Coordinates of C-alpha atoms and ligand atoms in Angstrom, one line a residue:
M1 CA 87.4 94.2 84.5
A2 CA 86.8 90.3 85.2
A3 CA 83.6 90.2 83.5
H4 CA 85.0 91.5 79.9
R5 CA 88.0 89.0 80.5
L6 CA 85.7 86.4 80.9
V7 CA 82.9 87.2 78.1
E8 CA 86.1 87.3 75.8
K9 CA 86.9 83.8 77.1
G10 CA 83.7 82.6 76.0
Y11 CA 81.9 82.4 79.4
R12 CA 78.2 83.5 80.1
V13 CA 78.6 86.3 83.1
A14 CA 76.0 87.9 85.0
V15 CA 77.5 91.0 87.1
M16 CA 75.4 92.1 90.6
E17 CA 76.4 95.7 91.5
M18 CA 73.9 96.7 94.5
G19 CA 74.3 100.4 93.5
R20 CA 72.8 102.4 90.6
R21 CA 73.3 103.2 87.0
W22 CA 74.1 106.2 86.2
R23 CA 74.3 108.9 83.1
P24 CA 76.3 111.6 83.0
E25 CA 73.4 114.0 83.1
D26 CA 71.7 112.5 86.1
F27 CA 74.8 113.3 88.1
P28 CA 74.3 115.8 90.7
R29 CA 75.4 119.5 90.0
T30 CA 76.5 120.6 93.4
S31 CA 77.4 118.5 96.4
W32 CA 74.3 120.0 98.2
S33 CA 72.1 117.4 96.3
I34 CA 72.8 115.0 99.3
H35 CA 70.2 112.7 97.8
R36 CA 72.0 111.8 94.9
W37 CA 75.6 111.8 96.2
F38 CA 75.3 109.8 99.0
W39 CA 74.5 106.0 98.9
R40 CA 72.5 105.0 102.1
P41 CA 69.3 103.7 100.8
K42 CA 67.5 103.1 103.9
L43 CA 67.5 106.7 104.3
G44 CA 66.2 107.5 101.0
L45 CA 70.0 108.4 99.8
R46 CA 70.4 106.8 96.6
G47 CA 73.7 108.2 95.2
F48 CA 77.2 106.8 94.2
F49 CA 79.3 107.6 97.5
D50 CA 79.5 106.0 100.8
M51 CA 81.1 107.1 104.4
R52 CA 81.7 104.2 106.7
F53 CA 82.9 105.2 109.9
F54 CA 85.0 102.8 112.1
R55 CA 87.0 103.5 115.4
H56 CA 90.2 103.6 113.4
V57 CA 89.3 105.2 110.0
T58 CA 86.5 106.7 108.0
I59 CA 86.5 104.6 105.0
L60 CA 85.1 106.5 101.3
H61 CA 84.1 104.5 98.6
G62 CA 81.8 104.2 95.7
C63 CA 78.9 102.3 94.9
A64 CA 77.8 102.4 91.5
V65 CA 77.7 100.3 88.1
G66 CA 81.4 100.9 87.7
G67 CA 82.1 100.6 91.4
G68 CA 84.5 103.8 93.1
S69 CA 86.0 104.7 89.2
V70 CA 82.0 106.7 89.0
T71 CA 83.5 108.9 92.1
Y72 CA 87.2 108.9 92.0
A73 CA 89.5 111.5 91.1
S74 CA 90.9 109.2 88.4
T75 CA 94.4 109.5 89.5
L76 CA 96.1 106.2 87.9
L77 CA 99.8 105.8 88.7
A78 CA 101.6 102.9 89.0
P79 CA 103.8 102.2 92.9
P80 CA 107.6 101.4 93.0
D81 CA 108.8 98.3 92.1
K82 CA 109.8 97.5 95.9
V83 CA 106.0 96.7 96.9
W84 CA 106.6 93.7 95.7
E85 CA 109.2 92.9 97.9
S86 CA 107.1 93.2 101.0
G87 CA 104.0 91.7 102.2
N88 CA 102.7 88.4 102.4
W89 CA 102.8 88.2 98.3
H90 CA 106.4 88.6 98.4
G91 CA 108.3 85.8 96.6
L92 CA 105.0 84.1 95.1
A93 CA 105.7 85.1 91.8
D94 CA 108.0 86.7 89.6
W95 CA 105.9 90.3 90.0
K96 CA 108.3 92.6 88.7
A97 CA 109.0 90.6 85.8
E98 CA 105.2 89.8 85.3
M99 CA 103.5 92.9 86.2
P100 CA 104.8 95.3 83.6
R101 CA 102.7 93.8 80.7
H102 CA 99.1 93.8 82.9
Y103 CA 99.8 97.6 83.8
A104 CA 100.2 98.3 80.4
T105 CA 96.9 96.3 79.6
A106 CA 95.6 98.3 82.4
V107 CA 97.0 101.7 81.2
R108 CA 95.5 101.1 77.6
M109 CA 91.9 100.1 79.0
L110 CA 91.5 102.7 81.1
G111 CA 92.8 105.8 78.9
V112 CA 95.4 106.8 81.0
T113 CA 97.3 110.1 80.3
E114 CA 99.7 112.7 81.5
N115 CA 97.1 115.7 82.8
K116 CA 97.7 118.7 80.5
I117 CA 95.2 120.7 82.2
L118 CA 96.5 122.7 85.3
G119 CA 94.2 125.1 87.1
P120 CA 95.2 128.0 89.0
A121 CA 95.3 125.4 92.8
D122 CA 98.2 123.2 90.6
R123 CA 100.2 126.7 90.1
L124 CA 99.8 127.5 93.5
L125 CA 101.3 124.0 94.5
K126 CA 104.0 124.2 92.2
K127 CA 104.8 127.6 93.6
T128 CA 104.9 126.5 96.9
A129 CA 106.5 123.6 96.5
D130 CA 109.4 125.6 94.9
I131 CA 109.9 127.8 98.0
V132 CA 109.9 124.7 100.1
G133 CA 113.0 123.1 97.8
C134 CA 111.1 120.3 96.5
G135 CA 109.7 121.9 93.3
H136 CA 111.9 119.1 91.5
T137 CA 109.3 116.8 92.5
F138 CA 106.3 118.1 91.2
Y139 CA 104.2 116.2 88.6
H140 CA 101.1 116.2 86.7
T141 CA 99.2 113.5 87.2
H142 CA 98.5 110.4 85.2
V143 CA 94.7 110.4 84.6
G144 CA 91.9 107.9 83.1
I145 CA 90.4 111.3 81.5
F146 CA 89.6 112.0 78.3
E147 CA 91.4 115.4 78.0
P148 CA 91.6 118.1 75.2
E149 CA 94.4 119.5 73.2
E150 CA 96.4 122.2 75.3
G151 CA 94.4 125.3 74.4
D152 CA 91.4 123.6 73.3
P153 CA 88.3 124.2 76.1
G154 CA 87.1 121.0 75.6
S155 CA 83.3 119.5 75.0
K156 CA 83.9 118.2 71.8
T157 CA 82.0 114.9 71.2
V158 CA 83.8 112.5 69.1
P159 CA 83.5 108.8 68.1
D160 CA 85.1 106.0 70.2
P161 CA 88.9 107.1 70.5
F162 CA 89.7 104.1 72.5
F163 CA 89.0 100.8 71.7
G164 CA 88.9 101.0 67.4
G165 CA 85.3 102.4 67.6
E166 CA 84.1 99.4 69.7
G167 CA 83.7 101.8 72.7
P168 CA 81.3 104.6 73.2
P169 CA 81.5 108.0 71.8
R170 CA 83.1 110.3 74.0
T171 CA 83.2 114.1 75.1
T172 CA 86.5 115.8 76.0
C173 CA 87.0 116.9 79.5
I174 CA 85.9 120.8 80.3
S175 CA 87.9 121.5 83.3
C176 CA 85.5 121.8 85.7
G177 CA 86.9 119.9 88.8
G178 CA 83.9 117.7 89.6
C179 CA 85.1 114.5 88.8
M180 CA 84.5 113.1 92.2
M181 CA 81.0 114.4 91.8
G182 CA 80.7 112.1 88.9
C183 CA 81.6 113.2 85.5
R184 CA 78.3 115.1 84.1
Y185 CA 80.3 115.3 80.4
G186 CA 81.3 112.0 79.7
A187 CA 84.7 112.9 79.8
K188 CA 86.1 110.6 82.9
N189 CA 86.8 107.0 82.0
T190 CA 84.8 105.0 84.2
L191 CA 84.5 101.6 84.2
D192 CA 81.0 101.7 82.3
Q193 CA 82.8 103.6 79.7
N194 CA 85.3 100.6 79.2
Y195 CA 85.6 97.4 80.9
L196 CA 82.0 97.2 81.5
Y197 CA 80.9 98.7 78.2
L198 CA 82.5 96.2 76.4
A199 CA 81.5 93.3 78.4
E200 CA 78.0 93.8 77.9
K201 CA 78.5 94.5 74.2
R202 CA 79.7 91.0 74.2
G203 CA 76.8 89.7 76.1
A204 CA 77.7 89.9 79.7
R205 CA 74.2 90.9 81.8
V206 CA 74.6 93.7 84.5
F207 CA 72.0 93.7 87.2
P208 CA 72.2 97.0 88.9
E209 CA 70.8 97.8 92.1
T210 CA 70.7 93.8 93.3
K211 CA 72.8 93.1 96.4
V212 CA 74.4 89.6 96.6
V213 CA 73.3 88.4 100.4
N214 CA 74.6 84.7 99.7
V215 CA 77.2 82.5 98.1
K216 CA 76.8 78.9 98.6
P217 CA 78.3 75.9 96.9
L218 CA 75.6 73.4 95.3
P219 CA 74.6 70.4 97.7
A220 CA 76.7 68.2 95.6
S221 CA 79.6 69.0 96.7
D222 CA 81.0 71.1 99.6
D223 CA 83.8 73.0 97.6
G224 CA 81.9 74.4 94.9
S225 CA 83.2 71.9 92.4
S226 CA 79.6 71.7 91.2
G227 CA 78.8 75.0 91.0
Y228 CA 77.6 77.7 93.4
E229 CA 74.0 79.3 94.8
V230 CA 74.1 83.2 94.3
Q231 CA 71.2 85.1 96.1
T232 CA 70.6 88.2 95.9
V233 CA 68.1 91.0 97.0
R234 CA 67.1 94.4 95.6
S235 CA 69.7 97.0 97.2
T236 CA 67.4 99.7 96.9
A237 CA 63.6 98.2 98.1
W238 CA 62.2 98.8 101.6
I239 CA 60.2 95.8 101.8
R240 CA 59.4 94.0 98.6
R241 CA 63.0 93.3 98.1
H242 CA 62.7 91.1 95.1
P243 CA 64.9 88.0 96.5
Q244 CA 66.1 86.1 93.5
R245 CA 68.4 82.8 93.3
F246 CA 71.1 82.3 90.4
T247 CA 73.5 79.3 89.8
S248 CA 76.8 79.4 88.2
R249 CA 79.7 77.3 87.7
G250 CA 82.5 79.6 88.9
V251 CA 82.2 83.2 90.9
V252 CA 84.3 86.4 91.0
F253 CA 84.2 88.3 94.1
S254 CA 85.0 92.3 93.0
A255 CA 82.8 93.9 96.0
S256 CA 86.2 96.2 97.0
A257 CA 88.1 95.5 100.0
L258 CA 85.5 96.7 102.4
G259 CA 82.6 94.9 100.6
T260 CA 84.3 91.8 99.9
M261 CA 85.1 91.5 103.4
E262 CA 81.9 92.3 105.1
L263 CA 80.3 89.8 102.3
L264 CA 82.4 86.7 103.2
F265 CA 82.2 87.4 106.8
Q266 CA 78.6 87.1 106.7
L267 CA 79.0 84.0 104.6
K268 CA 81.6 82.5 106.8
E269 CA 79.6 83.0 110.0
K270 CA 76.1 81.5 108.7
G271 CA 77.7 78.4 107.0
S272 CA 77.3 79.2 103.5
L273 CA 81.1 79.7 102.9
P274 CA 82.7 78.1 106.2
A275 CA 86.1 77.1 104.6
I276 CA 87.1 80.6 104.0
S277 CA 90.4 81.4 105.8
R278 CA 90.6 82.8 108.9
Q279 CA 92.7 85.3 107.9
L280 CA 89.7 87.3 106.7
G281 CA 90.4 90.8 108.2
K282 CA 93.6 91.1 108.3
H283 CA 96.3 93.0 107.0
V284 CA 93.9 96.0 106.1
R285 CA 95.9 99.1 105.0
T286 CA 94.9 102.5 104.6
N287 CA 98.0 105.3 103.4
S288 CA 98.3 107.8 106.4
E289 CA 96.0 110.5 104.7
S290 CA 95.6 113.9 106.3
L291 CA 92.9 116.4 104.7
I292 CA 94.1 119.8 105.3
G293 CA 94.0 123.1 102.8
A294 CA 93.6 126.9 102.4
R295 CA 90.9 128.8 102.0
I296 CA 91.5 132.0 99.8
P297 CA 88.3 134.5 100.5
G298 CA 87.7 136.7 97.7
S299 CA 90.2 134.6 95.5
S300 CA 90.6 136.4 92.1
D301 CA 91.0 132.9 90.8
D302 CA 88.4 130.3 90.5
L303 CA 90.4 127.7 92.4
S304 CA 88.0 125.0 91.4
Q305 CA 88.9 125.1 87.7
G306 CA 91.2 122.0 86.7
I307 CA 90.4 118.1 87.1
A308 CA 89.7 116.7 90.5
I309 CA 93.3 115.9 91.3
G310 CA 96.0 117.7 88.6
S311 CA 99.0 117.6 90.3
G312 CA 101.1 116.7 93.0
F313 CA 104.8 116.6 94.4
Y314 CA 107.0 114.7 97.4
L315 CA 107.7 116.8 100.5
D316 CA 110.0 113.8 101.1
E317 CA 110.8 110.2 100.5
H318 CA 107.5 109.1 102.5
T319 CA 104.9 112.0 102.2
H320 CA 102.9 112.9 99.2
I321 CA 101.0 116.1 98.5
E322 CA 98.2 116.5 95.9
A323 CA 96.0 119.3 95.2
V324 CA 92.4 118.5 95.2
R325 CA 89.2 120.2 94.0
Y326 CA 85.5 120.0 93.9
P327 CA 83.6 121.9 91.3
N328 CA 82.1 125.3 91.7
G329 CA 78.8 124.9 94.0
S330 CA 80.0 121.9 95.5
D331 CA 80.1 123.9 98.8
A332 CA 78.9 120.8 101.4
M333 CA 82.6 119.7 102.3
G334 CA 83.0 123.6 103.7
L335 CA 80.8 122.7 106.7
L336 CA 83.6 120.3 107.9
T337 CA 86.5 122.7 107.3
T338 CA 88.1 124.7 110.3
F339 CA 91.3 126.7 111.3
L340 CA 94.2 124.0 111.2
T341 CA 95.3 123.3 114.7
D342 CA 98.8 121.5 115.5
R343 CA 99.1 119.3 118.5
R344 CA 99.4 115.4 119.0
P345 CA 95.4 114.4 119.1
G346 CA 93.3 114.6 122.2
R347 CA 91.6 117.3 124.5
H348 CA 94.8 119.6 124.1
R349 CA 94.2 119.9 120.8
I350 CA 90.5 120.2 121.1
L351 CA 91.0 123.3 123.6
L352 CA 93.6 125.0 121.4
W353 CA 91.3 124.5 118.4
L354 CA 88.8 126.2 120.3
Q355 CA 91.0 128.9 121.7
N356 CA 92.2 129.6 118.0
A357 CA 88.6 129.6 116.6
L358 CA 87.4 132.1 119.5
G359 CA 90.6 134.2 119.2
S360 CA 89.4 134.8 115.5
F361 CA 86.0 135.5 116.0
V362 CA 87.0 138.0 118.6
R363 CA 89.7 139.8 116.6
H364 CA 88.5 139.5 113.4
P365 CA 84.5 138.5 113.2
F366 CA 84.0 139.3 109.5
H367 CA 87.4 137.2 107.8
T368 CA 86.6 134.6 110.2
L369 CA 82.6 134.4 109.1
R370 CA 83.9 134.4 105.4
L371 CA 86.5 131.8 106.4
L372 CA 84.2 129.2 107.7
R373 CA 80.9 130.1 105.6
P374 CA 79.8 127.3 103.1
W375 CA 79.0 129.4 100.4
G376 CA 81.6 129.9 97.9
W377 CA 83.7 127.4 99.7
A378 CA 84.9 125.4 96.3
R379 CA 85.6 128.1 94.8
E380 CA 87.8 129.4 97.5
F381 CA 89.6 126.5 98.5
V382 CA 92.6 124.1 98.0
V383 CA 92.1 120.7 99.5
L384 CA 95.8 119.1 100.1
L385 CA 95.7 115.9 100.3
C386 CA 99.0 114.4 102.1
M387 CA 99.6 110.6 102.0
Q388 CA 102.0 109.4 104.2
A389 CA 103.5 105.5 102.7
L390 CA 104.3 104.3 106.0
D391 CA 103.0 101.0 106.9
G392 CA 100.4 101.1 109.2
Q393 CA 98.0 97.5 109.3
I394 CA 94.5 97.3 111.0
Q395 CA 92.6 94.4 111.4
M396 CA 88.6 94.1 110.7
R397 CA 86.6 91.8 112.8
W398 CA 83.0 90.6 112.6
Q399 CA 81.6 91.7 116.0
R400 CA 78.9 92.9 118.2
P401 CA 79.4 96.5 119.1
W402 CA 78.9 97.4 122.8
F403 CA 76.2 99.9 122.1
W404 CA 74.4 97.4 119.7
P405 CA 74.7 93.9 120.7
F406 CA 71.9 92.3 118.1
R407 CA 74.0 91.8 115.3
K408 CA 77.5 91.8 114.3
F409 CA 79.3 94.1 112.4
L410 CA 82.4 95.3 110.8
V411 CA 84.8 96.6 113.8
S412 CA 88.3 97.8 113.4
R413 CA 91.2 96.7 116.0
G414 CA 94.6 97.8 115.8
Q415 CA 97.2 100.8 116.1
K416 CA 95.9 104.2 115.8
I417 CA 96.2 105.8 112.3
P418 CA 98.2 109.4 112.9
T419 CA 95.9 112.0 112.0
Y420 CA 98.9 114.6 112.9
I421 CA 101.4 115.0 110.3
P422 CA 103.5 117.8 111.3
K423 CA 105.5 118.7 107.9
A424 CA 102.4 118.6 106.2
N425 CA 100.9 121.0 108.5
E426 CA 103.6 123.2 108.0
F427 CA 103.2 123.0 104.4
A428 CA 99.4 124.1 104.7
R429 CA 100.7 127.2 106.2
T430 CA 103.4 128.1 103.6
F431 CA 100.6 127.3 101.1
A432 CA 98.1 129.8 102.8
Q433 CA 100.7 132.5 102.9
V434 CA 102.0 132.4 99.2
A435 CA 98.0 132.3 98.0
G436 CA 97.2 135.0 100.3
G437 CA 94.7 132.8 102.4
T438 CA 94.4 131.0 105.6
A439 CA 95.5 127.3 106.8
M440 CA 92.7 125.2 107.2
S441 CA 92.0 121.1 108.2
M442 CA 89.0 118.8 108.6
L443 CA 86.8 119.2 111.8
P444 CA 86.0 115.5 112.4
E445 CA 89.9 114.9 112.7
I446 CA 90.6 117.6 115.2
L447 CA 87.2 116.4 117.2
F448 CA 87.6 112.7 117.0
D449 CA 91.0 111.9 115.8
V450 CA 89.7 109.5 113.0
P451 CA 91.5 109.6 109.9
G452 CA 89.6 109.5 106.6
T453 CA 90.6 107.1 103.9
A454 CA 89.4 107.0 100.4
H455 CA 92.1 104.3 99.8
C456 CA 91.5 101.1 102.0
I457 CA 93.0 98.0 100.6
G458 CA 93.6 94.6 101.9
G459 CA 91.8 91.9 104.2
C460 CA 91.6 89.2 101.6
V461 CA 95.2 89.1 101.1
I462 CA 97.2 86.8 98.4
A463 CA 99.8 84.7 100.4
D464 CA 100.9 81.1 100.0
S465 CA 98.5 79.3 102.3
P466 CA 95.5 80.0 104.3
I467 CA 97.3 80.5 107.5
R468 CA 98.6 83.7 105.8
G469 CA 95.8 84.9 103.5
V470 CA 92.6 84.4 101.7
V471 CA 93.6 84.0 98.2
D472 CA 96.9 82.7 96.2
Y473 CA 99.0 84.0 94.0
R474 CA 96.4 83.7 91.1
H475 CA 93.7 85.1 93.5
R476 CA 91.8 81.6 93.9
V477 CA 90.0 81.6 97.1
F478 CA 91.7 78.6 99.4
G479 CA 89.6 76.0 100.7
Y480 CA 87.1 76.4 97.3
K481 CA 86.8 75.9 93.5
N482 CA 86.3 78.0 90.5
M483 CA 86.1 80.9 93.3
Y484 CA 88.4 84.4 93.1
I485 CA 88.4 87.7 94.6
C486 CA 89.3 90.3 92.0
D487 CA 89.4 93.8 93.8
G488 CA 91.5 95.8 96.4
S489 CA 90.9 93.2 99.0
V490 CA 93.8 91.0 97.9
V491 CA 96.4 94.0 98.2
S492 CA 99.1 92.9 100.2
S493 CA 101.4 95.5 100.4
N494 CA 101.3 99.1 101.4
L495 CA 101.6 100.8 97.6
G496 CA 101.9 104.4 98.4
V497 CA 100.0 105.4 95.6
N498 CA 96.4 105.6 94.6
P499 CA 95.4 101.6 94.3
S500 CA 93.1 101.6 91.5
L501 CA 95.9 101.0 88.5
T502 CA 97.2 98.4 90.6
I503 CA 93.9 96.6 91.4
T504 CA 93.2 96.7 87.6
A505 CA 96.6 95.3 86.7
L506 CA 96.0 92.6 89.5
S507 CA 93.1 91.6 88.0
E508 CA 94.4 91.4 84.4
R509 CA 96.4 89.2 85.5
A510 CA 94.4 86.9 87.4
M511 CA 92.2 86.5 84.6
S512 CA 95.1 85.8 82.1
F513 CA 95.3 82.4 83.8
I514 CA 91.7 81.4 82.7
P515 CA 91.4 79.0 80.3
P516 CA 89.2 79.9 77.5
A517 CA 85.2 78.6 78.2
K518 CA 85.4 75.2 76.2
E519 CA 88.6 74.3 77.4
S520 CA 87.4 74.5 81.3
Q521 CA 87.6 71.4 83.4
W522 CA 86.0 73.7 86.1
N523 CA 88.4 72.0 88.4
D524 CA 90.5 75.0 89.5
G525 CA 91.2 75.6 93.1
A526 CA 93.9 77.4 95.1
E527 CA 97.5 76.4 95.1
V528 CA 99.2 76.0 98.9
A529 CA 102.7 77.4 97.6
T530 CA 106.0 74.9 98.2
S531 CA 108.9 76.6 99.7
A532 CA 110.4 75.2 95.9
H533 CA 107.9 77.4 94.4
I534 CA 108.4 80.6 96.7
A535 CA 112.1 80.3 95.8
A536 CA 111.6 79.7 92.3
Ligands
FAD1 C1 86.0 110.3 96.5 C2 87.0 109.1 96.2 C3 88.1 109.4 95.4 C4 89.1 108.5 94.7 N1 90.0 108.6 93.9 C5 90.7 107.9 93.6 C6 91.6 108.3 92.6 O1 92.0 109.5 92.1 N2 92.7 107.3 92.1 C7 92.7 105.7 92.6 O2 93.2 104.9 92.3 N3 91.8 105.7 93.9 C8 90.9 106.4 93.7 N4 89.8 106.0 94.6 C9 89.6 104.7 95.4 C10 89.3 103.9 93.9 O3 87.7 104.0 94.0 C11 89.2 102.1 94.8 O4 90.5 101.9 95.4 C12 89.0 101.4 94.1 O5 87.8 101.7 93.1 C13 88.3 100.2 94.5 O6 88.4 99.1 93.5 P1 87.8 97.9 93.7 O7 87.6 97.1 92.5 O8 88.1 97.2 94.8 O9 86.2 97.8 94.3 P2 85.0 98.8 94.0 O10 85.4 99.7 92.6 O11 84.6 99.9 94.9 O12 83.9 98.4 93.6 C14 82.9 97.4 94.2 C15 81.6 97.9 94.1 O13 80.9 96.4 94.5 C16 79.6 96.7 95.0 N5 79.5 96.0 95.9 C17 80.0 95.9 97.5 N6 79.2 94.9 98.2 C18 78.2 94.4 97.1 C19 77.5 93.4 97.4 N7 77.0 92.6 98.5 N8 76.6 92.7 96.1 C20 76.5 93.5 95.2 N9 77.7 94.7 94.8 C21 78.4 94.6 96.1 C22 79.9 98.2 95.2 O14 78.7 98.9 95.5 C23 80.7 98.9 94.2 O15 80.3 99.3 93.4 C24 88.5 107.4 95.3 C25 87.8 106.9 96.3 C26 86.8 107.6 96.6 C27 85.5 106.8 97.2
SF4_2 S1 86.9 117.8 85.0 FE1 84.8 118.0 84.6 S2 84.8 117.6 82.4 FE2 86.5 116.9 83.2 S3 86.9 114.5 83.9 FE3 86.6 115.5 85.8 S4 84.1 116.0 85.9 FE4 84.6 115.3 83.8

């Protein structure tokens, strides 16, 4: 996003991205193509999706030219106004007055539309929401997908429908449910189809498979006012890592909450950017999330039909459930699903789970095998993504773990995030009953009591000073000149909804303050807010 706005203002821009560049036809057909789905280049996996395991949470994120948009479900929701009234950004700007126009720009650029495609899983969600008395809160998601008119099967290619002919030709969605496996039809509005496409067209250079390993001020001034040296290596190479050096007057970090924290910790530690605030790694938030669901063996409907997240509803003020699916044949996740098990986490829950599983095998061996076999999983399974907008924060530190004292890694600290949301389990049971199936949950949550999240935000939050955060209200990094952060790490409060639209709107706002290249004095530094500023 930042690249596009900076090129428009006349700057020369280079985008360093450690992931690969993808064409629709290169995406995996199913999740069994692990090497084209997962990103772990040292293991030979060169996909676009990664999972990072921490003591408190497993973080899912994307890694590609286009960032997380390549693997996300493209649900693009604006949070309620109250998010500006809490967190470290509170009072630093008139957010409620300023943000609507930036959300409007983000909505236009990402091609957000109300989902018109409801699949069988969405209809089941609506029916069950009605039964539990919450049908009135059922909604169609807002998504960044190029959808056909209602009743049209899709797959129609047309010249750019979004940017007055400046963008690429696009093809309408065919409701295959594959959005999180990468859209093989060019219907999902990923960043390489909008912001990055336009930026490259206007001269930005994108360097794929290029990992940034160092950023340091040029020797003439420690605060970066003379510019920076950026060092990179080839992310997909084992031995010839092709180290390169670039110089630039300014730097924008957009490596995601996890990536930016990790890079800045490394750079602070090795003395390249020693003035980064000690607040780095604090106020990391995840929505409290629980993945549950139901399997309907032999379902007459193909439950993988639709878009990845087509609908949702509110179980109560804080608890939000979305119907999620994977495309037909993408059954690898089926290896991780098991019987829904209640009770607080720990030994007792594991014992109860074992008892349920063994009991089911003894009583109904064939039915149990049909429930647990991975084949047919995507066709027969509805994942229920339950998100609770209750503020839970953890901290990331840069430490040597006890089991590997040879180098430092990101490690999580803080209070446990709950993996057991009783109301959600109850809802999954009702859902399964309505659908004629069995309620299920995720094996790692039961065995290890570690929730998963695709929505990690914070860690470099916006604040009034380096005593409380890492960037100021215009995303300028405290302690340095012409250095900015434009990604999920700056988000300072719990959003309660999927974060990408807010990250885009915040970045639009941050870039709106940058002057045209011809007028730049190259001395843009973070401001410590005075109480007068905060009161104003
Ligand atoms: C399966 C899945 C589904 C999701 N669904 C949704 C959804 O429906 N709606 C929603 O709002 N959000 C969703 N998300 C979350 C969403 O993808 C992220 O919140 C969003 O992409 C974060 O944007 P960002 O700009 O912070 O960073 P990202 O979009 O993650 O981009 C950061 C990029 O930086 C690169 N990078 C990191 N470190 C370096 C380095 N050292 N050098 C070079 N490059 C580097 C990474 O490879 C990555 O491509 C989903 C996520 C996943 C994993
Ligand atoms: S449902 Fe299929 S065609 Fe539609 S956006 Fe998702 S992956 Fe693309």
